[in-house]
Structures are given as C-alpha cells and as structure tokens.
JSON list of C-alpha atoms in Angstrom, two decimals:
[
{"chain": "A", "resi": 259, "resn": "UNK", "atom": "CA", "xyz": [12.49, -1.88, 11.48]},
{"chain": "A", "resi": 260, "resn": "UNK", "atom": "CA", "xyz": [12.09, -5.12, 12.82]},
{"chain": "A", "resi": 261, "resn": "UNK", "atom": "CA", "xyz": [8.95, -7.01, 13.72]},
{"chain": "A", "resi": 262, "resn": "UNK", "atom": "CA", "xyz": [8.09, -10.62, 14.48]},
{"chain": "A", "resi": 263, "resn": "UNK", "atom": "CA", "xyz": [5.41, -11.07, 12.14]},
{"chain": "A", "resi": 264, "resn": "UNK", "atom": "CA", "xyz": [3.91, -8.78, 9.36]},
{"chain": "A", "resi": 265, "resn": "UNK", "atom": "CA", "xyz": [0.52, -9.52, 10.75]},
{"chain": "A", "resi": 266, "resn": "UNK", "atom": "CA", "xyz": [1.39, -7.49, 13.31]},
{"chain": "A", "resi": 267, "resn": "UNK", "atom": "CA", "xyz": [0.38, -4.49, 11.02]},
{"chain": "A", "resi": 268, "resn": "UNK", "atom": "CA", "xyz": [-2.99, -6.00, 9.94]},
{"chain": "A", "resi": 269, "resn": "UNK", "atom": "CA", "xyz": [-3.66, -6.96, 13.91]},
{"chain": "A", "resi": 270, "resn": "UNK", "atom": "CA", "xyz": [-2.90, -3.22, 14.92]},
{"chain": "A", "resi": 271, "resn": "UNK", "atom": "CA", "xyz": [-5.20, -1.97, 11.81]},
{"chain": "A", "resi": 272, "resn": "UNK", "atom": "CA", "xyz": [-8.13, -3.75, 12.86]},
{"chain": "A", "resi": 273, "resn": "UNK", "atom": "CA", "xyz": [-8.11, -2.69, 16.70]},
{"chain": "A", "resi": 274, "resn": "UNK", "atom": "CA", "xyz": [-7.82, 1.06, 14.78]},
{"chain": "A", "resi": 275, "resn": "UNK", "atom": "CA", "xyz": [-10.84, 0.04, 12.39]},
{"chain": "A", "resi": 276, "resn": "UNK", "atom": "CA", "xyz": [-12.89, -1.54, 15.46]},
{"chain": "A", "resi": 277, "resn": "UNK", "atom": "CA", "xyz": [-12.16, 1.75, 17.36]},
{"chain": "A", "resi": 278, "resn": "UNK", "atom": "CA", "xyz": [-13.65, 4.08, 15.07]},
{"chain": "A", "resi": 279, "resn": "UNK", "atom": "CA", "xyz": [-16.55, 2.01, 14.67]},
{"chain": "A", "resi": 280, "resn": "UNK", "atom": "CA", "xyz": [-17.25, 1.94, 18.34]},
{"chain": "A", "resi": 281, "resn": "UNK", "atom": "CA", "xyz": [-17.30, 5.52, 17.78]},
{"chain": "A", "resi": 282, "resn": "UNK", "atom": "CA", "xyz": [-18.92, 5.64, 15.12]},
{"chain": "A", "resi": 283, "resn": "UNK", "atom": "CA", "xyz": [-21.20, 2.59, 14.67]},
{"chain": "A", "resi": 284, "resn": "UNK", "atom": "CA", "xyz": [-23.47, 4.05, 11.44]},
{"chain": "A", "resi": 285, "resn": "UNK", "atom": "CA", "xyz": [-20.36, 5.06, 9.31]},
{"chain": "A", "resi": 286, "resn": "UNK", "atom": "CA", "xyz": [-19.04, 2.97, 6.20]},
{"chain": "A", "resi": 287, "resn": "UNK", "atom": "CA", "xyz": [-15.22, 1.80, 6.35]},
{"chain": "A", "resi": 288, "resn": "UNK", "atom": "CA", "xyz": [-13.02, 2.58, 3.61]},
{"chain": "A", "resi": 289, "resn": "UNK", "atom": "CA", "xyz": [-9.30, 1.35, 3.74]},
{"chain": "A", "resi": 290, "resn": "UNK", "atom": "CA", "xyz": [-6.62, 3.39, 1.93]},
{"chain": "A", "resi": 291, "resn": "UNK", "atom": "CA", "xyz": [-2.76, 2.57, 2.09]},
{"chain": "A", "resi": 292, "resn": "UNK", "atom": "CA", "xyz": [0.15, 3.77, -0.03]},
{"chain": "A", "resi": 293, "resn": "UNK", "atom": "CA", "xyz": [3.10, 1.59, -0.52]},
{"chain": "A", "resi": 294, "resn": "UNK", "atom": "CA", "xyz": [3.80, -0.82, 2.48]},
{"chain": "A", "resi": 295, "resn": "UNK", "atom": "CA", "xyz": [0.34, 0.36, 3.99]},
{"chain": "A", "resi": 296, "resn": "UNK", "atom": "CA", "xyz": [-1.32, -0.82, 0.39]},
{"chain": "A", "resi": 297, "resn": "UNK", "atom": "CA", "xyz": [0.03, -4.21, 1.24]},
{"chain": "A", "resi": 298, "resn": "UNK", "atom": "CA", "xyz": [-1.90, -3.67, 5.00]},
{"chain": "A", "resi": 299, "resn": "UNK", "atom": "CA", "xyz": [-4.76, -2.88, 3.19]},
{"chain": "A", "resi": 300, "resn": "UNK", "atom": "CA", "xyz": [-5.20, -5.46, 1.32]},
{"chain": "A", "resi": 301, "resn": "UNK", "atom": "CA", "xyz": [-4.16, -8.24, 3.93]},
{"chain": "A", "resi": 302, "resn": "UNK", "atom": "CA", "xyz": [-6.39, -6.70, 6.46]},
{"chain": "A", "resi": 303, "resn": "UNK", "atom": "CA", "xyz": [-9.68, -6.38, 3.66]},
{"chain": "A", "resi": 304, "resn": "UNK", "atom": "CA", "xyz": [-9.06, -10.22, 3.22]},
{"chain": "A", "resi": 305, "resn": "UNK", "atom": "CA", "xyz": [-9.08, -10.73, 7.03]},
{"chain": "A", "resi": 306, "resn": "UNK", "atom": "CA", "xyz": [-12.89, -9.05, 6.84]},
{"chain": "A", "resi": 307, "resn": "UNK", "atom": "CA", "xyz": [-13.78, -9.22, 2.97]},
{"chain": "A", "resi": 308, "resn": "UNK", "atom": "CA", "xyz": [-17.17, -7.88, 3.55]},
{"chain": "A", "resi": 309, "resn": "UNK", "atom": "CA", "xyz": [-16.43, -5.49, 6.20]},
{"chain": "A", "resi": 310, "resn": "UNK", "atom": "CA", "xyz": [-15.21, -2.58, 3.90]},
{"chain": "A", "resi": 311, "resn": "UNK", "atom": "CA", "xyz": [-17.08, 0.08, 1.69]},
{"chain": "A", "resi": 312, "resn": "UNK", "atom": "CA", "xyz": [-14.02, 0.36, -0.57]},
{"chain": "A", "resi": 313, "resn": "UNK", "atom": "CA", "xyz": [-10.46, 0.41, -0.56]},
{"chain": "A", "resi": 314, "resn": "UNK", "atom": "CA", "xyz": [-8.01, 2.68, -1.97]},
{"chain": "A", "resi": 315, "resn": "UNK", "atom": "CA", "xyz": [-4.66, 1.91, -2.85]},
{"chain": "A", "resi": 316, "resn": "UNK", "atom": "CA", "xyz": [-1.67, 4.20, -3.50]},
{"chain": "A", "resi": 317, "resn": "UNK", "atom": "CA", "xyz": [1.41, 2.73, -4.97]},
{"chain": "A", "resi": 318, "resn": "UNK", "atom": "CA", "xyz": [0.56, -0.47, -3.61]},
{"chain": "A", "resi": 319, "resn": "UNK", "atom": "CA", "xyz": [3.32, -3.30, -2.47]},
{"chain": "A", "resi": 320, "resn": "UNK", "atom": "CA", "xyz": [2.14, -6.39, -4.53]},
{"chain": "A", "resi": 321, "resn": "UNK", "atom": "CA", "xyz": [4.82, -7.75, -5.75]},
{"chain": "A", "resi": 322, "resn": "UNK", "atom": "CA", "xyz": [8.38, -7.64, -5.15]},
{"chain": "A", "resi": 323, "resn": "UNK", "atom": "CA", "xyz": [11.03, -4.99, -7.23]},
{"chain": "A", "resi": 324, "resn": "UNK", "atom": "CA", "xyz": [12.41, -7.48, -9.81]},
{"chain": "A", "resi": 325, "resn": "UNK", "atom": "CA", "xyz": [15.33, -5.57, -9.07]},
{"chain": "A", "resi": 326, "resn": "UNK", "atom": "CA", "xyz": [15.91, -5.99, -5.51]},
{"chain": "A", "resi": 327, "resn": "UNK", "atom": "CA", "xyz": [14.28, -9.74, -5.23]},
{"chain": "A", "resi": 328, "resn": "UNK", "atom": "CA", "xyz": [16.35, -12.00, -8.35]},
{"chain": "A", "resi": 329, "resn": "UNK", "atom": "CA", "xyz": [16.72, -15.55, -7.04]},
{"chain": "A", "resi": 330, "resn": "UNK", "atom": "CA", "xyz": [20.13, -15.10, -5.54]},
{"chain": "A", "resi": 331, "resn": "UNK", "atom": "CA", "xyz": [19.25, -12.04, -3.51]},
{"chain": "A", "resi": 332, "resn": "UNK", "atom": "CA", "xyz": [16.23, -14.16, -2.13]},
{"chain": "A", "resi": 333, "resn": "UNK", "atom": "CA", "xyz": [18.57, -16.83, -1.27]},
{"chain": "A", "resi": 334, "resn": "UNK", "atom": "CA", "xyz": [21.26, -14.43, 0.09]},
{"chain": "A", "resi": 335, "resn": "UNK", "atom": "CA", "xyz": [18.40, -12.59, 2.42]},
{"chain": "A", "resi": 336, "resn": "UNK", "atom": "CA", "xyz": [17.20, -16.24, 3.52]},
{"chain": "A", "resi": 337, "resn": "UNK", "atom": "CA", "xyz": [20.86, -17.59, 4.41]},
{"chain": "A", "resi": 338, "resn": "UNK", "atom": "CA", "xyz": [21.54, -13.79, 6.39]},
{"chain": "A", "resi": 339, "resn": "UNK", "atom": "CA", "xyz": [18.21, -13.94, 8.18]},
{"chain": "A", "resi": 340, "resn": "UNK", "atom": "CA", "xyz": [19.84, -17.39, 10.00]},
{"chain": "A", "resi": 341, "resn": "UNK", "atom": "CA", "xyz": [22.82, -15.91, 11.03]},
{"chain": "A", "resi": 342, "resn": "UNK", "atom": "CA", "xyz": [22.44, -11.60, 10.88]},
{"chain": "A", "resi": 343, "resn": "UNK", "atom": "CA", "xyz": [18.55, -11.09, 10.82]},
{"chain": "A", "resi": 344, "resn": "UNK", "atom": "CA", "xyz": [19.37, -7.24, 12.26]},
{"chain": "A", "resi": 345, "resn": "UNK", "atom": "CA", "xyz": [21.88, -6.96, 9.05]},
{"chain": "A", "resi": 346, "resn": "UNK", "atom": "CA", "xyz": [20.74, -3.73, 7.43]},
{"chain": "A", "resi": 347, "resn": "UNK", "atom": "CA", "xyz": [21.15, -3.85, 3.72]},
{"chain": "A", "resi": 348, "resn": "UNK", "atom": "CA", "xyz": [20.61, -0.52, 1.34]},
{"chain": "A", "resi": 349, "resn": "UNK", "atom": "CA", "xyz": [18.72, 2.60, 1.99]},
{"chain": "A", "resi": 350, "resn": "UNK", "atom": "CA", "xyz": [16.18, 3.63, 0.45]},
{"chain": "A", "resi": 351, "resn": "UNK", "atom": "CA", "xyz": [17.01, 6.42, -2.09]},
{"chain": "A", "resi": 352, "resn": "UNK", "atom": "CA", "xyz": [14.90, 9.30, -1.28]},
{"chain": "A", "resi": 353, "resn": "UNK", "atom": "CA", "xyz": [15.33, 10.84, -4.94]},
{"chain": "A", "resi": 354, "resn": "UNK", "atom": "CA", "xyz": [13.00, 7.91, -6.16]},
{"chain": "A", "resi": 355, "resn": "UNK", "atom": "CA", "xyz": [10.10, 8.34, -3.84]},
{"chain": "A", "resi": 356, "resn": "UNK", "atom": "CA", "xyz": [8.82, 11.84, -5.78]},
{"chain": "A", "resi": 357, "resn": "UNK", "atom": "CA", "xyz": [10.26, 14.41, -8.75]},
{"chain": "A", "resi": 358, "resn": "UNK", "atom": "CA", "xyz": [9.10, 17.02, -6.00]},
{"chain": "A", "resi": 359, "resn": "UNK", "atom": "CA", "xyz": [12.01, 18.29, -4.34]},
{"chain": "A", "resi": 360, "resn": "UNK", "atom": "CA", "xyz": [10.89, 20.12, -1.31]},
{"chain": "A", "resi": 361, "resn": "UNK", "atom": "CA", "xyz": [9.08, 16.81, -0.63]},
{"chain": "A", "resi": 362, "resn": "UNK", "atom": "CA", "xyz": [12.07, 15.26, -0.50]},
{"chain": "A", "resi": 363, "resn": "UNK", "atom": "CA", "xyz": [13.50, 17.64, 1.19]},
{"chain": "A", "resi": 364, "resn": "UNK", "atom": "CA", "xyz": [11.20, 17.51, 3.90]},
{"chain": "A", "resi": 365, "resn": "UNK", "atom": "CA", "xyz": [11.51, 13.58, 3.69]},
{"chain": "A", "resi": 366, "resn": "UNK", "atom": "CA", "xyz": [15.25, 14.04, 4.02]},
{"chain": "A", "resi": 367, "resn": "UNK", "atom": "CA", "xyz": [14.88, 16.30, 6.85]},
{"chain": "A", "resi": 368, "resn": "UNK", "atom": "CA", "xyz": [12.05, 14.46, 9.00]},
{"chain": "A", "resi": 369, "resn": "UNK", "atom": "CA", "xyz": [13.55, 12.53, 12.19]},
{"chain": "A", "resi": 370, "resn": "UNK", "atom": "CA", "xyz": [10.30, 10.56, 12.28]},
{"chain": "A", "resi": 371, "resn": "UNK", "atom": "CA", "xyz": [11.32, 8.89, 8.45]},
{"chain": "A", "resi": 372, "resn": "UNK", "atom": "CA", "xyz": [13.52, 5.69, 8.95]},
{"chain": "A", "resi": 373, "resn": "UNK", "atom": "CA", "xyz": [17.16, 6.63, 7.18]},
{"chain": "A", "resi": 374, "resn": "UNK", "atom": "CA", "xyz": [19.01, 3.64, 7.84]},
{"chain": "A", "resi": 375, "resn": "UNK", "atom": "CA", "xyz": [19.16, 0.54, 5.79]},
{"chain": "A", "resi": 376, "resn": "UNK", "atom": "CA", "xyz": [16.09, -1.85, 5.96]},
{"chain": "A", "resi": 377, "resn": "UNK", "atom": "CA", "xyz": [16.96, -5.21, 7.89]},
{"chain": "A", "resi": 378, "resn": "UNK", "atom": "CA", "xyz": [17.33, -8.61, 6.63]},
{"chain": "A", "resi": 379, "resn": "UNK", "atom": "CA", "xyz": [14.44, -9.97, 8.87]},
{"chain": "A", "resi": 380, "resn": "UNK", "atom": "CA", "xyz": [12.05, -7.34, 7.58]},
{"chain": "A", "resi": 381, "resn": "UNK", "atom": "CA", "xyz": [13.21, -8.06, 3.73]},
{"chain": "A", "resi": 382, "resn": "UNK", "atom": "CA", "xyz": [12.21, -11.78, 5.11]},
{"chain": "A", "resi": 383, "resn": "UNK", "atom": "CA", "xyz": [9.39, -10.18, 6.40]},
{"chain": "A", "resi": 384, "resn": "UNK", "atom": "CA", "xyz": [7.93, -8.57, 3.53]},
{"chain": "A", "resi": 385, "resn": "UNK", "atom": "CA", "xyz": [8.67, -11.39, 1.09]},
{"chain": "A", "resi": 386, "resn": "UNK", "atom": "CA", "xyz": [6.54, -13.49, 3.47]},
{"chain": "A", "resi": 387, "resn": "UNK", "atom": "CA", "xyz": [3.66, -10.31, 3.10]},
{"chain": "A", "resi": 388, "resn": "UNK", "atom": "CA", "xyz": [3.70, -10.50, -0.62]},
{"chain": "A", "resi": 389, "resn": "UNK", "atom": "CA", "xyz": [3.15, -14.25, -1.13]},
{"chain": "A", "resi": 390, "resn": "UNK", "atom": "CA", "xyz": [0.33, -14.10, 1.18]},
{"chain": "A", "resi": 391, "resn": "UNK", "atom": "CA", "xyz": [-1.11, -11.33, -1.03]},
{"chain": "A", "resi": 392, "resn": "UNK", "atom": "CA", "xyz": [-0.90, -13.37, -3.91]},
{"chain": "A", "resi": 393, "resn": "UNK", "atom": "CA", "xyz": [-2.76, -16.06, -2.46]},
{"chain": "A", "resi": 394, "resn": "UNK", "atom": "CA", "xyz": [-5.21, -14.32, -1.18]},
{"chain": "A", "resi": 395, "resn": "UNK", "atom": "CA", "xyz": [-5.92, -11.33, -4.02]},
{"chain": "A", "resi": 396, "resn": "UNK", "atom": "CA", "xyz": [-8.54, -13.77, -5.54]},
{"chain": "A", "resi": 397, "resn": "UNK", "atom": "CA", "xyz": [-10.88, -13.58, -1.92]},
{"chain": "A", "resi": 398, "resn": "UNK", "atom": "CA", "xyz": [-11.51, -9.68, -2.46]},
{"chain": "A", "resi": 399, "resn": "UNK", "atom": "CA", "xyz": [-14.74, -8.78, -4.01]},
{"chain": "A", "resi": 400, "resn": "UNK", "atom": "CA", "xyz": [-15.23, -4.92, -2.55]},
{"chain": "A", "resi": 401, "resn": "UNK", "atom": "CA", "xyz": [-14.48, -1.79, -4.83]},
{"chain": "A", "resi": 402, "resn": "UNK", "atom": "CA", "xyz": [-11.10, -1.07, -5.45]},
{"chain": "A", "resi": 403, "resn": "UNK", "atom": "CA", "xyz": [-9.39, 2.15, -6.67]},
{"chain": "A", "resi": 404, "resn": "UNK", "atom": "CA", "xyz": [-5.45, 2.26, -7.88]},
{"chain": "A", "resi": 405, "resn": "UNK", "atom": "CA", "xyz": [-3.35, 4.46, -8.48]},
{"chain": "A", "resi": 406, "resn": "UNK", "atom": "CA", "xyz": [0.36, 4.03, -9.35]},
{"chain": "A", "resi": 407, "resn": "UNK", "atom": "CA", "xyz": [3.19, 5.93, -11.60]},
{"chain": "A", "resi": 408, "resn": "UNK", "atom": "CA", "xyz": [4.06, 3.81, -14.10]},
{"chain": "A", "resi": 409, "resn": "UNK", "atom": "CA", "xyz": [7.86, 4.29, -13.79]},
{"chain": "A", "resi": 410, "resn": "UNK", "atom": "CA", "xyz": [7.49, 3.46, -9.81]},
{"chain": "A", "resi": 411, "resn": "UNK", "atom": "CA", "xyz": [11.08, 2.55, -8.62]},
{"chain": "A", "resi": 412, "resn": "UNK", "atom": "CA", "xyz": [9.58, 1.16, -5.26]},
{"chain": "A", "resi": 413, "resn": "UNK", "atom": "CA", "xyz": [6.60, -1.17, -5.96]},
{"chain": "A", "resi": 414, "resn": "UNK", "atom": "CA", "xyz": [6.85, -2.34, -9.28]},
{"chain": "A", "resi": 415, "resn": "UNK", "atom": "CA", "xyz": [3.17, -1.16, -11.20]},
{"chain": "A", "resi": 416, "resn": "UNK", "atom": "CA", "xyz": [3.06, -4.95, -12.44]},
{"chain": "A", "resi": 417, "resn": "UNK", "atom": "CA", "xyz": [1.63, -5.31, -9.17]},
{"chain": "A", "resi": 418, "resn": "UNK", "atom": "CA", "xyz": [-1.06, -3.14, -9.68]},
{"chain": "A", "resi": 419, "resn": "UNK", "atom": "CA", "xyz": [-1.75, -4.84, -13.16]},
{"chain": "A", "resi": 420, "resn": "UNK", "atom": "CA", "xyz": [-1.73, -8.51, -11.29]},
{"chain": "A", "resi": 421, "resn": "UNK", "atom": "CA", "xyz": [-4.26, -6.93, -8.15]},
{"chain": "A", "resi": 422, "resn": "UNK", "atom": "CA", "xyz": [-6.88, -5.83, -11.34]},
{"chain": "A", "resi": 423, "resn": "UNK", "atom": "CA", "xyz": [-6.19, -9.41, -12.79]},
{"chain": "A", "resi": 424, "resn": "UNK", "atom": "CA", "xyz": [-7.10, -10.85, -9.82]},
{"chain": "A", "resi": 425, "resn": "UNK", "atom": "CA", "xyz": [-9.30, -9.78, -7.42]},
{"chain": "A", "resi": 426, "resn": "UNK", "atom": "CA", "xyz": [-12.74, -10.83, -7.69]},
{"chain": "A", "resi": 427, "resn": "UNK", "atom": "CA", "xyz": [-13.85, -7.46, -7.34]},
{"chain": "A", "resi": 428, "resn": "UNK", "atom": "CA", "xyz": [-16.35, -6.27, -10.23]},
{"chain": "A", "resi": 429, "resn": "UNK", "atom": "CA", "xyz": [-16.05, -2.65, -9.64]},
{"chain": "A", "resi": 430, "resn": "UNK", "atom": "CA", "xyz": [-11.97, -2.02, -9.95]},
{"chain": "A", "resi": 431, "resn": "UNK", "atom": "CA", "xyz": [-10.43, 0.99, -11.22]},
{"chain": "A", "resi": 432, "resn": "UNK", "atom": "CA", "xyz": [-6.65, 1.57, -12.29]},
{"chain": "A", "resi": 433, "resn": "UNK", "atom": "CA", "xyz": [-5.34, 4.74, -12.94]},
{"chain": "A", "resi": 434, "resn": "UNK", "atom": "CA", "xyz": [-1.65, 5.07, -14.35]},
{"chain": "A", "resi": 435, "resn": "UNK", "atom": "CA", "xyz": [0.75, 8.15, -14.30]},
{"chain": "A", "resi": 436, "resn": "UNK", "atom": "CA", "xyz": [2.72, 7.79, -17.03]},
{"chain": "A", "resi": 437, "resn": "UNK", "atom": "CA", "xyz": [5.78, 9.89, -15.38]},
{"chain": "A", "resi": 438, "resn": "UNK", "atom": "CA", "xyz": [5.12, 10.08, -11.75]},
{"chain": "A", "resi": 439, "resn": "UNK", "atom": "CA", "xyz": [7.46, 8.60, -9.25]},
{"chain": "A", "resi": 440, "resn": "UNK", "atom": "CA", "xyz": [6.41, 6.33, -6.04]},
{"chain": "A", "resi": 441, "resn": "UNK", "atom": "CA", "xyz": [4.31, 9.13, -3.52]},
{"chain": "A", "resi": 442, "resn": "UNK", "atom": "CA", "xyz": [1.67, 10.35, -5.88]},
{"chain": "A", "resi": 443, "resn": "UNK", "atom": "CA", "xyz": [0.11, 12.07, -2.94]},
{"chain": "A", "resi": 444, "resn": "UNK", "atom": "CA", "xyz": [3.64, 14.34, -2.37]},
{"chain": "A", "resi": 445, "resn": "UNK", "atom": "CA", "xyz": [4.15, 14.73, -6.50]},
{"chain": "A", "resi": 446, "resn": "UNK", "atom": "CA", "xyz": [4.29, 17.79, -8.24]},
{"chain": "A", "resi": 447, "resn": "UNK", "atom": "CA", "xyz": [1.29, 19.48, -7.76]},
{"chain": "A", "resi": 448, "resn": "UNK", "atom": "CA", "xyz": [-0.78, 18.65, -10.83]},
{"chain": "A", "resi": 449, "resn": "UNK", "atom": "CA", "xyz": [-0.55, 15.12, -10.06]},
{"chain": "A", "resi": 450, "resn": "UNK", "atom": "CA", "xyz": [-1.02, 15.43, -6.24]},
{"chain": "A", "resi": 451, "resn": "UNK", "atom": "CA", "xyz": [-4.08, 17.21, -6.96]},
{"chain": "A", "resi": 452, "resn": "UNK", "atom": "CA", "xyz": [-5.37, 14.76, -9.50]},
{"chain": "A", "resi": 453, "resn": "UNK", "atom": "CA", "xyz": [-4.89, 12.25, -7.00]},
{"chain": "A", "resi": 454, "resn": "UNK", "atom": "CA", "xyz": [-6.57, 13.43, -4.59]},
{"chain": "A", "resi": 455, "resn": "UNK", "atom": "CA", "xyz": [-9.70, 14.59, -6.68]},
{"chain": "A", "resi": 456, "resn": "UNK", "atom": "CA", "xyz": [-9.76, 11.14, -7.76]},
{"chain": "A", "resi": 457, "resn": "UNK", "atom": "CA", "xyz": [-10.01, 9.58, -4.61]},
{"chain": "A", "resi": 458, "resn": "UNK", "atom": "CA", "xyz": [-12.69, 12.12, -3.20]},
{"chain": "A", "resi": 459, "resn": "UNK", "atom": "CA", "xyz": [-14.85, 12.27, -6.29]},
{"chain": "A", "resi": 460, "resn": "UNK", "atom": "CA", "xyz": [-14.45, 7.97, -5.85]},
{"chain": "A", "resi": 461, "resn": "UNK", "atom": "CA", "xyz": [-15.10, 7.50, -2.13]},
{"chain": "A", "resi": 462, "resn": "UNK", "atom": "CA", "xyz": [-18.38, 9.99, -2.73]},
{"chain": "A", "resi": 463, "resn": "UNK", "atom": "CA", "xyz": [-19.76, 8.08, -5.48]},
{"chain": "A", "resi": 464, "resn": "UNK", "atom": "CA", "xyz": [-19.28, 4.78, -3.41]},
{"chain": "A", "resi": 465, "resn": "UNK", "atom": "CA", "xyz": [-21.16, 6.77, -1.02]},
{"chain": "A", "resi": 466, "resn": "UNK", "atom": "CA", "xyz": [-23.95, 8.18, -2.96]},
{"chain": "A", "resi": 467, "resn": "UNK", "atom": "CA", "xyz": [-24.42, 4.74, -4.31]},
{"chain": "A", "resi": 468, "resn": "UNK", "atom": "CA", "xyz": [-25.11, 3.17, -1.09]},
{"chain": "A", "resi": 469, "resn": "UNK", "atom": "CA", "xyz": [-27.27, 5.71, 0.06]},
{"chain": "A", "resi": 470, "resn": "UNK", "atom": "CA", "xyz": [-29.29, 5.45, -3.33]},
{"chain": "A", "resi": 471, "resn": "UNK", "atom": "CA", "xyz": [-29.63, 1.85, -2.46]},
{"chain": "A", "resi": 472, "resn": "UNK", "atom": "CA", "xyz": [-30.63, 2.13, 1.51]},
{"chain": "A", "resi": 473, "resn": "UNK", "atom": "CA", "xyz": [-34.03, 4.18, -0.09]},
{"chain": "A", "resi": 474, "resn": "UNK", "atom": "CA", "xyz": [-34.69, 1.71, -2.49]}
]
C-alpha cells in the first residue's frame, strides 16, 4: 500500500490497454473501474480522451469522504507524510463495502484483500489523485455510465453528481441506488443484477451505435 506516484496505476493501465489492442487491433476500448479503479479510469481516459468507446464507472473515487478529509486531518496526513509516510491509519470497515454478508464474508476471508490500515503516503497519494481529477473532469467528452449507492460510506456520491456536472461529455448517464452500499457489483442480488444488466444493455447500445454509423 505504498507507491511513489498514483500515475503509476494509469501508466500500468495503458501498457494493459495497448496490449489488448495489439491483440486485438479492430476492437473498441471501453474502461470500467469501481472505487479506486473509477479514479484510474478516469485519469487514464484523460491521458487518451479520444481513445475510448465508453467508460463505466462503479462507485467512483471523485472526491474525498468529507468525513475522513476535514482540514485538520489533511493537515495532520501532510505533517505525518514528513516524518511517518509508512504510518498506517484506520482500516477499512468491511461492513460498509456491501449489505451482502457472504460478500463480506468472503472479503473478510480473502488473503489477496489488504486488511491492514491504509498508509499516510497513500492517503497523500490519493488526495494528490483527486485534485488532478478535478482539474481534469472538464477534458472528457466520451460516453459515460455511473452508478453509485446513494448512502456510499467510501466515495462520497457527490462525486458522482460533480463528474455529470462536469465532464464535457454529451452522452452521460447516472444511476442512483437509493439504499445500496459501496460494491454494487457484490450487493444483494437484485441490485447486483441490475447492475450488471445496466452495464451490458449500455456497452451494447454504444456498440450497435457505432456499427450503425460505420454503414452509414
């Protein structure tokens, strides 16, 4: 839980993206990312902003938990990150991430989930991430689809609100669940399954669309 730049992320998502299209030159890109990844997402569609078919973001990290982030914690974090950037402050309470329980269960249980407490250099880290985004919401002009629960513990849905403010995109869809938690993709099952319909029955029209226009 410690890296020297956030860009780091974006850098290693773009060698992924230019992988895959190596492979496989004639297919359209979509970007999706849930939580920390929706912050990737978006950083890495503004390093290409007409690269992309669409991107789809779950839960997205946009702007900080009001919270976690009041002025004095910001200073606090900035004063540790001199003097004990591998501090590790709070974990993260699994019992917010989804009202499923055997999801969190399995979340619990999984030795490839991070338990311990997130360090002050990657709280510095992600601060750094979410100003960027903010700067740079205004540059993205490819469809976007969001989803987020509006009582979201994790990433505050504000965020979500500001990204559709924003972005320059004209075709931008929001969805809010009214009572779902952070993971909409490991909910309870109607709202997993709504989420994912929504995304398919999205990516396909963005699809159909372009084909439609390649015969015109």
């Amino acid at each position: 839980m410690v890296v020297s730049d956030f860009h780091v992320f974006v850098r290693d998502c773009l060698q992924h993206i230019d992988l895959m299209k190596k492979d496989h030159p004639s297919l359209p890109v979509f970007l999706l990312g849930h939580s920390m990844g929706g912050a990737i997402a978006i950083l890495t569609a503004c390093e290409r902003p007409t690269e992309f078919s669409g991107m789809v973001l779950i839960s997205p990290l946009v702007v900080a938990s009001p919270d976690v982030a009041t002025p004095i914690k910001i200073f606090a974090a900035k004063v540790l990150n001199l003097v004990l950037p591998n501090l590790s402050l709070g974990a993260l309470d699994p019992y917010v991430v989804t009202r499923n329980k055997k999801e969190v269960d399995s979340y619990i249980s999984d030795p490839l989930v991070y338990h311990g407490g997130m360090k002050v250099s990657f709280v510095i880290q992600l601060m750094n991430a979410i100003a960027k985004i903010q700067r740079s919401l205004s540059k993205l002009t490819l469809p976007i689809l969001v989803l987020h629960g509006s009582p979201d513990k994790l990433c505050d849905i504000k965020g979500s609100y500001l990204l559709m403010d924003t972005v320059s995109s004209q075709d931008k869809t929001l969805k809010v669940y009214d009572e779902a938690y952070h993971a909409l993709h490991k909910e309870l099952p109607d709202v997993t399954t709504s989420v994912l319909t929504e995304i398919q029955t999205w990516i396909l029209q963005k699809l159909s669309a372009a084909e439609e226009a390649h015969h015109c």
